[in-house]
Coordinates of N, CA and C in Angstrom, one line a residue:
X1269 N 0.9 -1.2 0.0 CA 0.0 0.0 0.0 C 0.9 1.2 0.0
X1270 N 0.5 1.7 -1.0 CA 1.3 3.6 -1.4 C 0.5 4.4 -1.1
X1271 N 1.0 5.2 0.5 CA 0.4 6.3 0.7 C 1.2 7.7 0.4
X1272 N 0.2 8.8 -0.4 CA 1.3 9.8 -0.4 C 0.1 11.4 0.3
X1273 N 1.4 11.7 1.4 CA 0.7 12.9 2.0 C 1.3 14.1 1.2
X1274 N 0.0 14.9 0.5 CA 0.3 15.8 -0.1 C 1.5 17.8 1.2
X1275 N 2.2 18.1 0.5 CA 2.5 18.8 1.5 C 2.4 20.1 0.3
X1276 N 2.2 21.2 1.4 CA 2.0 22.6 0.6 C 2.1 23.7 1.3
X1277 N 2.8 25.2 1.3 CA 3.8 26.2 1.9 C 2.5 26.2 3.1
X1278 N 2.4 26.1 4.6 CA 2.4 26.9 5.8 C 1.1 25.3 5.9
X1279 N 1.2 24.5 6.0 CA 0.5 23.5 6.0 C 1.1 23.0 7.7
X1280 N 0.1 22.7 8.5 CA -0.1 22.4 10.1 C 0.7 20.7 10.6
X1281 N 1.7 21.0 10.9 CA 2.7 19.8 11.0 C 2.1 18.3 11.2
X1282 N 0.9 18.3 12.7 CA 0.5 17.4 12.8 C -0.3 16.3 11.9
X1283 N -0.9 17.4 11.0 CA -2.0 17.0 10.2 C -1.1 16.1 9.5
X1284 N 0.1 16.4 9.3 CA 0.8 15.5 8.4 C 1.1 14.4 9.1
X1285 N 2.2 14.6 10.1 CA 3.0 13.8 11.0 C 2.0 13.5 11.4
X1286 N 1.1 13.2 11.9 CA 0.2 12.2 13.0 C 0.0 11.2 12.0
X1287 N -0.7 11.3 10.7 CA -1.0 9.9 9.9 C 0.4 9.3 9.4
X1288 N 1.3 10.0 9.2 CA 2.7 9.5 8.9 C 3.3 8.5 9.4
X1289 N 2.8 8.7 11.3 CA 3.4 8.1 11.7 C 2.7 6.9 12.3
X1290 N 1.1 6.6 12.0 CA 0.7 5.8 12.3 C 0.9 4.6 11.0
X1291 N 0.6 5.6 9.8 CA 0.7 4.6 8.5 C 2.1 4.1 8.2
X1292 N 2.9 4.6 8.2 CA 4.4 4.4 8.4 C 5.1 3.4 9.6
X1293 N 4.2 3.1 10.2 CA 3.9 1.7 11.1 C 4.0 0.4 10.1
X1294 N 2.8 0.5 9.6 CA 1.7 -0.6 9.3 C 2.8 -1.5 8.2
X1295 N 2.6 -2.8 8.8 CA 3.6 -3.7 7.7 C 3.4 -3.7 6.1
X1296 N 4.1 -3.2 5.6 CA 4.0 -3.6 4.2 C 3.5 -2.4 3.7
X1297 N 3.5 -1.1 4.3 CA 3.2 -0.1 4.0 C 4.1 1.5 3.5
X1298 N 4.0 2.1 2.8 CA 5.1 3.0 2.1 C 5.0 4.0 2.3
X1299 N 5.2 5.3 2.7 CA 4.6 6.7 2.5 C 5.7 7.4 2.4
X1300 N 5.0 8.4 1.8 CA 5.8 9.6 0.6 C 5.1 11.0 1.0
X1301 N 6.1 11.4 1.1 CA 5.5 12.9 1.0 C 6.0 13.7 -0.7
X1302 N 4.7 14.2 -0.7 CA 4.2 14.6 -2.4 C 4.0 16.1 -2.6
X1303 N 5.0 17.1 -2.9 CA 4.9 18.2 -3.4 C 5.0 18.7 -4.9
X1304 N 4.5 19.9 -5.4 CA 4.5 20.4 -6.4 C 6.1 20.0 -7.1
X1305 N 7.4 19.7 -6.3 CA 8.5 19.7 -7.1 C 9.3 18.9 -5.5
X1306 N 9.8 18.2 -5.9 CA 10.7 17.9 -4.1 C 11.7 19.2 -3.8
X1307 N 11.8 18.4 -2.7 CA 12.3 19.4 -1.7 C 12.1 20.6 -0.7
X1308 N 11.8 21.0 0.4 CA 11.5 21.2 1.6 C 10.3 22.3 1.2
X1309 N 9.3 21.9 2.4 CA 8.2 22.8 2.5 C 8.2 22.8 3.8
X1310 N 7.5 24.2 4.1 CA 7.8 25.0 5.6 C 6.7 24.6 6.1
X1311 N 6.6 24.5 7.7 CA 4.9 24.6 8.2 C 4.1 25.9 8.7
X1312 N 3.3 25.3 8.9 CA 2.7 27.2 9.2 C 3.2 28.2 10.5
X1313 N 4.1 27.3 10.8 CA 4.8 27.9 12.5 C 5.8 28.7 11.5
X1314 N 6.3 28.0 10.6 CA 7.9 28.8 9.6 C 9.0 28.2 10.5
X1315 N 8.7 27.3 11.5 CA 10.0 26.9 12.1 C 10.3 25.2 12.0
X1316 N 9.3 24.3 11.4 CA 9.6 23.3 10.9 C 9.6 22.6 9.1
X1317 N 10.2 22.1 9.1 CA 10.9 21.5 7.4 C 10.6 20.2 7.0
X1318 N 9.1 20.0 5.9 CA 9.6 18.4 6.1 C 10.3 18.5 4.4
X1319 N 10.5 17.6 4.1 CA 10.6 17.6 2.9 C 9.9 16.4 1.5
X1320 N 9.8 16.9 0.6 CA 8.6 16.1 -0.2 C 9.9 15.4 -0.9
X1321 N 9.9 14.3 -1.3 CA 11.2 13.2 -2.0 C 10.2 13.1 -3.2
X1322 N 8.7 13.4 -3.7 CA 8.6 13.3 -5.4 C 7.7 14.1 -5.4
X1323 N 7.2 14.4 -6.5 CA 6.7 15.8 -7.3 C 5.3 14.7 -7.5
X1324 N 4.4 16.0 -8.4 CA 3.1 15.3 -8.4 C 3.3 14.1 -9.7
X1325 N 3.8 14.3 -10.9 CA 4.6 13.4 -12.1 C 4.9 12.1 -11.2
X1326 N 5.7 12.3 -10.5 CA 6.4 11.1 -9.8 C 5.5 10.0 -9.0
X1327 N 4.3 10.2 -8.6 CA 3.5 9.5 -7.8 C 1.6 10.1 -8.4
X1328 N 1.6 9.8 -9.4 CA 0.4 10.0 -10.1 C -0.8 9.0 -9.4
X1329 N -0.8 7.5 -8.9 CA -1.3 7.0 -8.6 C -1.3 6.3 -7.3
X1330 N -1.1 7.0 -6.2 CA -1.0 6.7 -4.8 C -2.3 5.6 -4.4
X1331 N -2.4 5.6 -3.4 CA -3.3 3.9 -3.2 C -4.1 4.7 -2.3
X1332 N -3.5 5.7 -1.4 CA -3.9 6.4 -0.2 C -3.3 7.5 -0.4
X1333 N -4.5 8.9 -0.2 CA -3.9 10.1 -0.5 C -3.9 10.8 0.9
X1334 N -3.1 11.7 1.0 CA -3.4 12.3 2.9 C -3.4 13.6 2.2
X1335 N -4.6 14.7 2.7 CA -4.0 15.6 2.3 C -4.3 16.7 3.5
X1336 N -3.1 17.2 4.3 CA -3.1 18.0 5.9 C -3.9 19.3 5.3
X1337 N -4.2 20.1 6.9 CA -5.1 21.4 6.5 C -4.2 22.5 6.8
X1338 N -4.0 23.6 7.4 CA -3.5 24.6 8.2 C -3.5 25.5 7.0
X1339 N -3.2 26.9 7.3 CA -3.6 28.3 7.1 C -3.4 28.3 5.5
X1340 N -2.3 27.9 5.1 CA -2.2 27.4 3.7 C -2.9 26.7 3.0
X1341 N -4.2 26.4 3.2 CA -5.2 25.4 3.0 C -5.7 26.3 1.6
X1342 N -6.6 27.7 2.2 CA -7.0 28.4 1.2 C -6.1 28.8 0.4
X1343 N -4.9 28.8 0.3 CA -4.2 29.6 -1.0 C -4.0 28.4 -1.9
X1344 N -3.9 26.8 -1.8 CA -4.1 26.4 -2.7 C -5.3 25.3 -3.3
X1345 N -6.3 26.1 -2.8 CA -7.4 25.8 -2.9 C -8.0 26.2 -4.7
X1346 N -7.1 27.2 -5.1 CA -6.9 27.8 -6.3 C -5.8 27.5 -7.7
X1347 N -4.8 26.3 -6.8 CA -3.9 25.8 -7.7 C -4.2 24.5 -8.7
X1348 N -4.3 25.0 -9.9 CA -4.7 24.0 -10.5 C -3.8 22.8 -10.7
X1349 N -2.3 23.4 -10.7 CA -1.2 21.9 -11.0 C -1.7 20.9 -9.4
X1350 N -2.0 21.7 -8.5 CA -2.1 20.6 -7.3 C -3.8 20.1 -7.4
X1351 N -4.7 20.4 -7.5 CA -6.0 20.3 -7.3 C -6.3 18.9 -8.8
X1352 N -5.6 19.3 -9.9 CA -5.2 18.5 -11.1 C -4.9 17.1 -10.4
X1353 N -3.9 17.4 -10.0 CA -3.2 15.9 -9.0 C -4.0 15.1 -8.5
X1354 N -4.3 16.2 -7.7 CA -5.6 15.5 -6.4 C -7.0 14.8 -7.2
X1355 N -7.5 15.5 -8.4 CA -8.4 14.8 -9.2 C -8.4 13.2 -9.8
X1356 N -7.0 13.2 -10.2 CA -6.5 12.4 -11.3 C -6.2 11.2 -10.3
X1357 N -5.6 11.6 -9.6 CA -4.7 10.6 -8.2 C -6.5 9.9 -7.7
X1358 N -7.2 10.5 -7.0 CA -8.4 10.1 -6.3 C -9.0 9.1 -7.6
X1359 N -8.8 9.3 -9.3 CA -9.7 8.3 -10.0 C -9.0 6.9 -9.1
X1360 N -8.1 7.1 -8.8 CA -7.0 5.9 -8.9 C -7.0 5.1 -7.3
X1361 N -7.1 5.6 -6.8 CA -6.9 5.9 -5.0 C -7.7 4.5 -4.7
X1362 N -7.4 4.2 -3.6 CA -8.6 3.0 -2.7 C -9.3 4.1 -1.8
X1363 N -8.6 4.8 -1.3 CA -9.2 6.1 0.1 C -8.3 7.2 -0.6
X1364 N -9.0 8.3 -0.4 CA -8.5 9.7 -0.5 C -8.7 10.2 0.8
X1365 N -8.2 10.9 1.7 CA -8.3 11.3 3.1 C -7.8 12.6 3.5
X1366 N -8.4 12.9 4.6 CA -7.9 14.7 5.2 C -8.0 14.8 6.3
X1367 N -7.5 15.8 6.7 CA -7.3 16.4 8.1 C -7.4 17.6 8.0
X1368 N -8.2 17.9 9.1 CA -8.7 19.5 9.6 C -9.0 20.4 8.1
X1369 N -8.6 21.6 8.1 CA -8.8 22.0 6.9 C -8.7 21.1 5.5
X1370 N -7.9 20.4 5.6 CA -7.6 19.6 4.0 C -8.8 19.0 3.6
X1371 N -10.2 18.5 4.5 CA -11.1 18.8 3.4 C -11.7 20.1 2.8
X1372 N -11.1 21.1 2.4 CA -11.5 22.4 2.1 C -11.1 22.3 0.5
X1373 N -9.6 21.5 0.6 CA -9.2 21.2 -0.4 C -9.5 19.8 -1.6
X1374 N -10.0 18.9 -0.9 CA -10.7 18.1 -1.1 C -12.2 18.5 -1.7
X1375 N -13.0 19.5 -1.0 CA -13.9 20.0 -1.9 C -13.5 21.2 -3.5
X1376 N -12.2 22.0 -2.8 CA -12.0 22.6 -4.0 C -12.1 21.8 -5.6
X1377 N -11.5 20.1 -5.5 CA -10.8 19.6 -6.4 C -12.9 18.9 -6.7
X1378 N -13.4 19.5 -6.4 CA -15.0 18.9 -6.7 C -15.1 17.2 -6.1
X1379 N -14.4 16.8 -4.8 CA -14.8 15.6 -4.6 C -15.6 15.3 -3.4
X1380 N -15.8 16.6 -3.1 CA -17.1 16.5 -1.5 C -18.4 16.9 -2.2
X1381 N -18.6 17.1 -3.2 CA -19.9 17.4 -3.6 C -21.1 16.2 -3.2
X1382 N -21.8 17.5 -2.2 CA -23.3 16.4 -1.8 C -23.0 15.3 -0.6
X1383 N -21.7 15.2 -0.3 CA -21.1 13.9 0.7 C -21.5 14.8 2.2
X1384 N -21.2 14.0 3.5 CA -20.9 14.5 4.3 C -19.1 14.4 4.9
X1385 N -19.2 15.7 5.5 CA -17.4 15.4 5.8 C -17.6 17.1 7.0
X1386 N -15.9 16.4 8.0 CA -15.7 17.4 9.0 C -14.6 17.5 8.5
X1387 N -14.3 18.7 9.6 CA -13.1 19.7 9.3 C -12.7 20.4 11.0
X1388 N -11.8 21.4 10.7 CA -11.9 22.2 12.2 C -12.8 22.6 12.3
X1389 N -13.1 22.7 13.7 CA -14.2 23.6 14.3 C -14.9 24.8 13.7
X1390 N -13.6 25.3 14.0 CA -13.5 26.8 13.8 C -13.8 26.8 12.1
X1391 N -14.2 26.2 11.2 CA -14.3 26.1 10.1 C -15.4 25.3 9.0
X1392 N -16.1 24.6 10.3 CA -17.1 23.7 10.1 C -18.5 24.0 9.2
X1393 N -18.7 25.6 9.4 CA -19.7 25.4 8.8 C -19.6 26.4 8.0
X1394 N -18.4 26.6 7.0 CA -17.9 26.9 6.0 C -18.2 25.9 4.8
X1395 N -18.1 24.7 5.0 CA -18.1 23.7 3.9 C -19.8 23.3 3.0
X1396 N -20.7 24.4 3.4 CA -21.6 23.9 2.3 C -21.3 25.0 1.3
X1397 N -20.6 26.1 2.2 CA -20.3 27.0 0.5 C -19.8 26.1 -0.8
X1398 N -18.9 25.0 0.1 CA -18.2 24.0 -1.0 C -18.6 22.8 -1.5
X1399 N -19.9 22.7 -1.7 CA -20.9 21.1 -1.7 C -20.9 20.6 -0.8
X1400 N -20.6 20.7 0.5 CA -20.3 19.3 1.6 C -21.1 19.4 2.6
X1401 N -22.2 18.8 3.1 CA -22.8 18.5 4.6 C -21.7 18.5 5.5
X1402 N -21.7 19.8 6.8 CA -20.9 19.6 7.5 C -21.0 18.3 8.8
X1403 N -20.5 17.8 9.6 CA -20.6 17.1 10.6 C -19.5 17.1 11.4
X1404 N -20.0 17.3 12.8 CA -19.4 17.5 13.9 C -18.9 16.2 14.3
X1405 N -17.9 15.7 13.9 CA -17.6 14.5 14.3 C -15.9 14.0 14.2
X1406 N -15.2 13.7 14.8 CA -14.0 13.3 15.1 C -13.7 12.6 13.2
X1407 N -14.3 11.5 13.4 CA -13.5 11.0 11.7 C -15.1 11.0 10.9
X1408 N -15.2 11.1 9.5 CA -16.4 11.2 8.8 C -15.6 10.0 7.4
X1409 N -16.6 9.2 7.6 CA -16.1 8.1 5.8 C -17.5 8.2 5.5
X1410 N -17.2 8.5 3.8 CA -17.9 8.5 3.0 C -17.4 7.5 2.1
X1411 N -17.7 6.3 2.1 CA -17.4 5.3 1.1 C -16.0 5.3 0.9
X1412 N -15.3 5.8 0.1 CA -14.0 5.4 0.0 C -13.2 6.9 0.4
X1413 N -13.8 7.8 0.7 CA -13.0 9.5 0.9 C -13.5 9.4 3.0
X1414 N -12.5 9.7 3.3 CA -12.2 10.0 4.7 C -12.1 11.4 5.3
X1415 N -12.7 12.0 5.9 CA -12.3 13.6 6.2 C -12.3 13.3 7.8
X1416 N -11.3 14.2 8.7 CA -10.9 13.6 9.8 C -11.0 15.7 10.4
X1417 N -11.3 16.0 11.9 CA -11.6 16.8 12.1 C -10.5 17.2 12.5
X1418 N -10.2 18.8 13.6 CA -8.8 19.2 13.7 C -7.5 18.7 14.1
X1419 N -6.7 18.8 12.9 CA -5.2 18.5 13.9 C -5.0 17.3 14.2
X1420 N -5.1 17.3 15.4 CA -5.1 15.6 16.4 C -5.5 14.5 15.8
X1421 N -6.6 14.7 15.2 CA -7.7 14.0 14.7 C -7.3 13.4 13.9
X1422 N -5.8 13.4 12.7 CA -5.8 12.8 12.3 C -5.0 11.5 12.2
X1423 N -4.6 11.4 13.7 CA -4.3 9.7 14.2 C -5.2 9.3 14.1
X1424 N -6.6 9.6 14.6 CA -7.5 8.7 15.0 C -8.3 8.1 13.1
X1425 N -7.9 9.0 11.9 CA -8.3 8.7 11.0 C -7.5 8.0 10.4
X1426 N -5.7 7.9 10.3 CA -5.1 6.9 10.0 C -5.1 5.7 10.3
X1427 N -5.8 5.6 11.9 CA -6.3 4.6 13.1 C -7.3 3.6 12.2
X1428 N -8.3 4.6 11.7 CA -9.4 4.2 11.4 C -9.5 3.6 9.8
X1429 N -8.6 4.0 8.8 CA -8.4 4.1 7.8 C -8.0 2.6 7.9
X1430 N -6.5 2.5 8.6 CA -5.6 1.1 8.7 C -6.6 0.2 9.2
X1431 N -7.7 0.5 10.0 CA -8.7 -1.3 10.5 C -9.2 -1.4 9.4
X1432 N -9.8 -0.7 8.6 CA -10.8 -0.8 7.0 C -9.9 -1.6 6.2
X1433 N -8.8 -1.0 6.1 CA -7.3 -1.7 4.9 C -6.7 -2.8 5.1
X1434 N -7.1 -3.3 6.5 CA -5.9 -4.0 7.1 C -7.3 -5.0 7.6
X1435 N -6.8 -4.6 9.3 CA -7.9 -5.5 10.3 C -7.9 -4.5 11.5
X1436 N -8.7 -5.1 12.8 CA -8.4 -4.3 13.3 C -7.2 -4.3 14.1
X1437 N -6.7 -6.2 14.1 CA -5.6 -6.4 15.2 C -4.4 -5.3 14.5
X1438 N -4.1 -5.1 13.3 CA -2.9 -4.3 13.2 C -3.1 -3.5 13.4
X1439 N -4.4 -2.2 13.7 CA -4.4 -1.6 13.4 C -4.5 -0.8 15.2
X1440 N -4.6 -1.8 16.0 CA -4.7 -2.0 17.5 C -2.8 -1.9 18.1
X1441 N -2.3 -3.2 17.1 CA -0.8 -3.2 17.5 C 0.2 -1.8 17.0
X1442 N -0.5 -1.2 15.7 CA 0.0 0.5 15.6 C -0.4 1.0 16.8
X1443 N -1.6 1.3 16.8 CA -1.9 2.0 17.9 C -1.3 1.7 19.2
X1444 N -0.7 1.0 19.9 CA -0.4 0.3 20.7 C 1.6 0.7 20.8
X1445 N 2.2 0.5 19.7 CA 3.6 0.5 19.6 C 3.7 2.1 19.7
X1446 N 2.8 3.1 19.0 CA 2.7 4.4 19.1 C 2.5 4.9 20.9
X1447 N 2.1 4.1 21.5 CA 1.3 4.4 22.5 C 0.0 5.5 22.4
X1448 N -0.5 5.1 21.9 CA -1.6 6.6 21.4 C -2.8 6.0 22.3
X1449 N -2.5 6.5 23.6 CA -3.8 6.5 24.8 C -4.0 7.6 25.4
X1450 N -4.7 8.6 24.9 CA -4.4 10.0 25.4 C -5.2 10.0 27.0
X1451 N -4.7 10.6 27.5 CA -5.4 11.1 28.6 C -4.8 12.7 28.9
X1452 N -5.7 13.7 28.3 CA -5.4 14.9 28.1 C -5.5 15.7 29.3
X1453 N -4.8 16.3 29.6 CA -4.9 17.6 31.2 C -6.1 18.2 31.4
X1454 N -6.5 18.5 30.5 CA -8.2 19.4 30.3 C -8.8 19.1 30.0
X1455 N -10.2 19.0 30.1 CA -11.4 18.9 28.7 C -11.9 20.0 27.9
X1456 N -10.7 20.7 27.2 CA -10.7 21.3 26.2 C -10.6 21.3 25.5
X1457 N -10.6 20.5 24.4 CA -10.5 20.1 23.3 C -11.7 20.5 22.1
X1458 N -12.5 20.7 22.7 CA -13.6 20.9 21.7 C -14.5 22.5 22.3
X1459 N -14.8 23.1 21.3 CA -16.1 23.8 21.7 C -17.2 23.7 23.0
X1460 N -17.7 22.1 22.6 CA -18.4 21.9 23.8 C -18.2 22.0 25.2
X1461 N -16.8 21.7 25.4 CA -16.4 21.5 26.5 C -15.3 22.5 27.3
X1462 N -14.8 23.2 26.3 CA -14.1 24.4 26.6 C -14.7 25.5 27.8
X1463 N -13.7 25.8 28.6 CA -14.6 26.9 29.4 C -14.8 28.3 28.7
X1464 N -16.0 28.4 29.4 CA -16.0 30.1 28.7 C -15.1 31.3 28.3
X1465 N -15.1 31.4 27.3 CA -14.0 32.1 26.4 C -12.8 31.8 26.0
X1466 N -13.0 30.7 26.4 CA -11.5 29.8 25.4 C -11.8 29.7 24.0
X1467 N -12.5 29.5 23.3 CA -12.9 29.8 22.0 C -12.3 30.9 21.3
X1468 N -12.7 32.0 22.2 CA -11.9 33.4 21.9 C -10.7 33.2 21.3
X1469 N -10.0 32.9 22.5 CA -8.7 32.8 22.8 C -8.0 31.9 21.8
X1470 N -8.8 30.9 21.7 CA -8.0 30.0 20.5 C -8.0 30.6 19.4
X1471 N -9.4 31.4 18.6 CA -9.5 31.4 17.6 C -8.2 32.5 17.2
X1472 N -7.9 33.5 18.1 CA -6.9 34.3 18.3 C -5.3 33.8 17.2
X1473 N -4.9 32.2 18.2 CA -4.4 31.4 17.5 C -3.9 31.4 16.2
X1474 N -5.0 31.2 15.3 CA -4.9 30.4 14.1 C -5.4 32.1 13.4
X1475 N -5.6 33.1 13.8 CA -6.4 34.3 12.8 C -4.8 34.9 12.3

């Protein structure tokens, strides 16, 4: 199985690295990071580097597409050499998949039309401007396209992707070798549960 996570200028580290490192587990499995041309793309902090090893030419037909969200989301929501990719690649794909904003981009390329799919919070109900039923929910599969909600969220979609592809015992022993049992300091993590005016505060964040 060839997964390739698409990367692009100010794109949110995790969104990448968290399925990287879950699929990059999984036996018998490959992943690639897939840029406009190789070689290093910045994240939206400007102080991490990952770097893409093939161009969109080079990996036309990935098996598994990842594609991360962060502030960089909307500027190439308008790129036709990458959106082209993302078209052509998904005829071909078993799963096409995203994180936090990257379904934004996933609708640009016309593949959420009419589906349902989540995204960040802070962005959720943005997505019927772009054909897509929003849903408030941790991971959303729509048949063979995966949209996975902010950030964090998308271990739990690599998680979820690898029991579908695989089974669930491998997909238990990733999870398991990662240690990925969170027990978080706060119950902040979401809207719902945030105390009053942390919403503010976050949104501050990412503006």
């Amino acid at each position: 199985m060839h997964v390739a996570i698409l990367l692009y200028p100010r794109f949110t580290a995790l969104d990448a690295v968290g399925p990287y490192t879950v699929l990059a587990f999984a036996p018998g499995w490959t992943v690639t990071f897939v840029a406009a041309e190789p070689g290093p793309v910045t994240d939206d902090r400007g102080t991490l580097t990952l770097t893409a090893t093939a161009s969109y030419e080079d990996l036309p037909h990935p098996d598994v597409i990842v594609v991360p969200g962060g502030p960089g989301t909307f500027d190439v929501m308008s790129d036709e050499a990458l959106l082209g990719w993302l078209r052509e690649a998904h005829e071909h794909s078993r799963w096409t998949t995203s994180v936090c904003s990257g379904s934004f981009v996933l609708a640009a390329a016309g593949l959420l039309e009419g589906l349902t799919a989540t995204s960040h919070w802070a962005l959720l109900d943005m997505l019927p401007q772009y054909g897509a039923e929003p849903v408030s929910e941790r991971v959303v599969t729509q048949g063979r396209i995966v949209t996975a909600a902010g950030v964090s969220a998308g271990i739990d979609m690599a998680l979820t992707l690898l029991a579908q592809a695989t089974d669930e015992t491998t997909a238990q022993s990733v999870q398991l070798v990662i240690e990925y049992d969170p027990h978080p300091p706060f119950d902040a993590g979401s809207p719902r549960t945030a105390p009053e005016g942390l919403t503010e505060l976050a949104l501050k964040l990412i503006s």
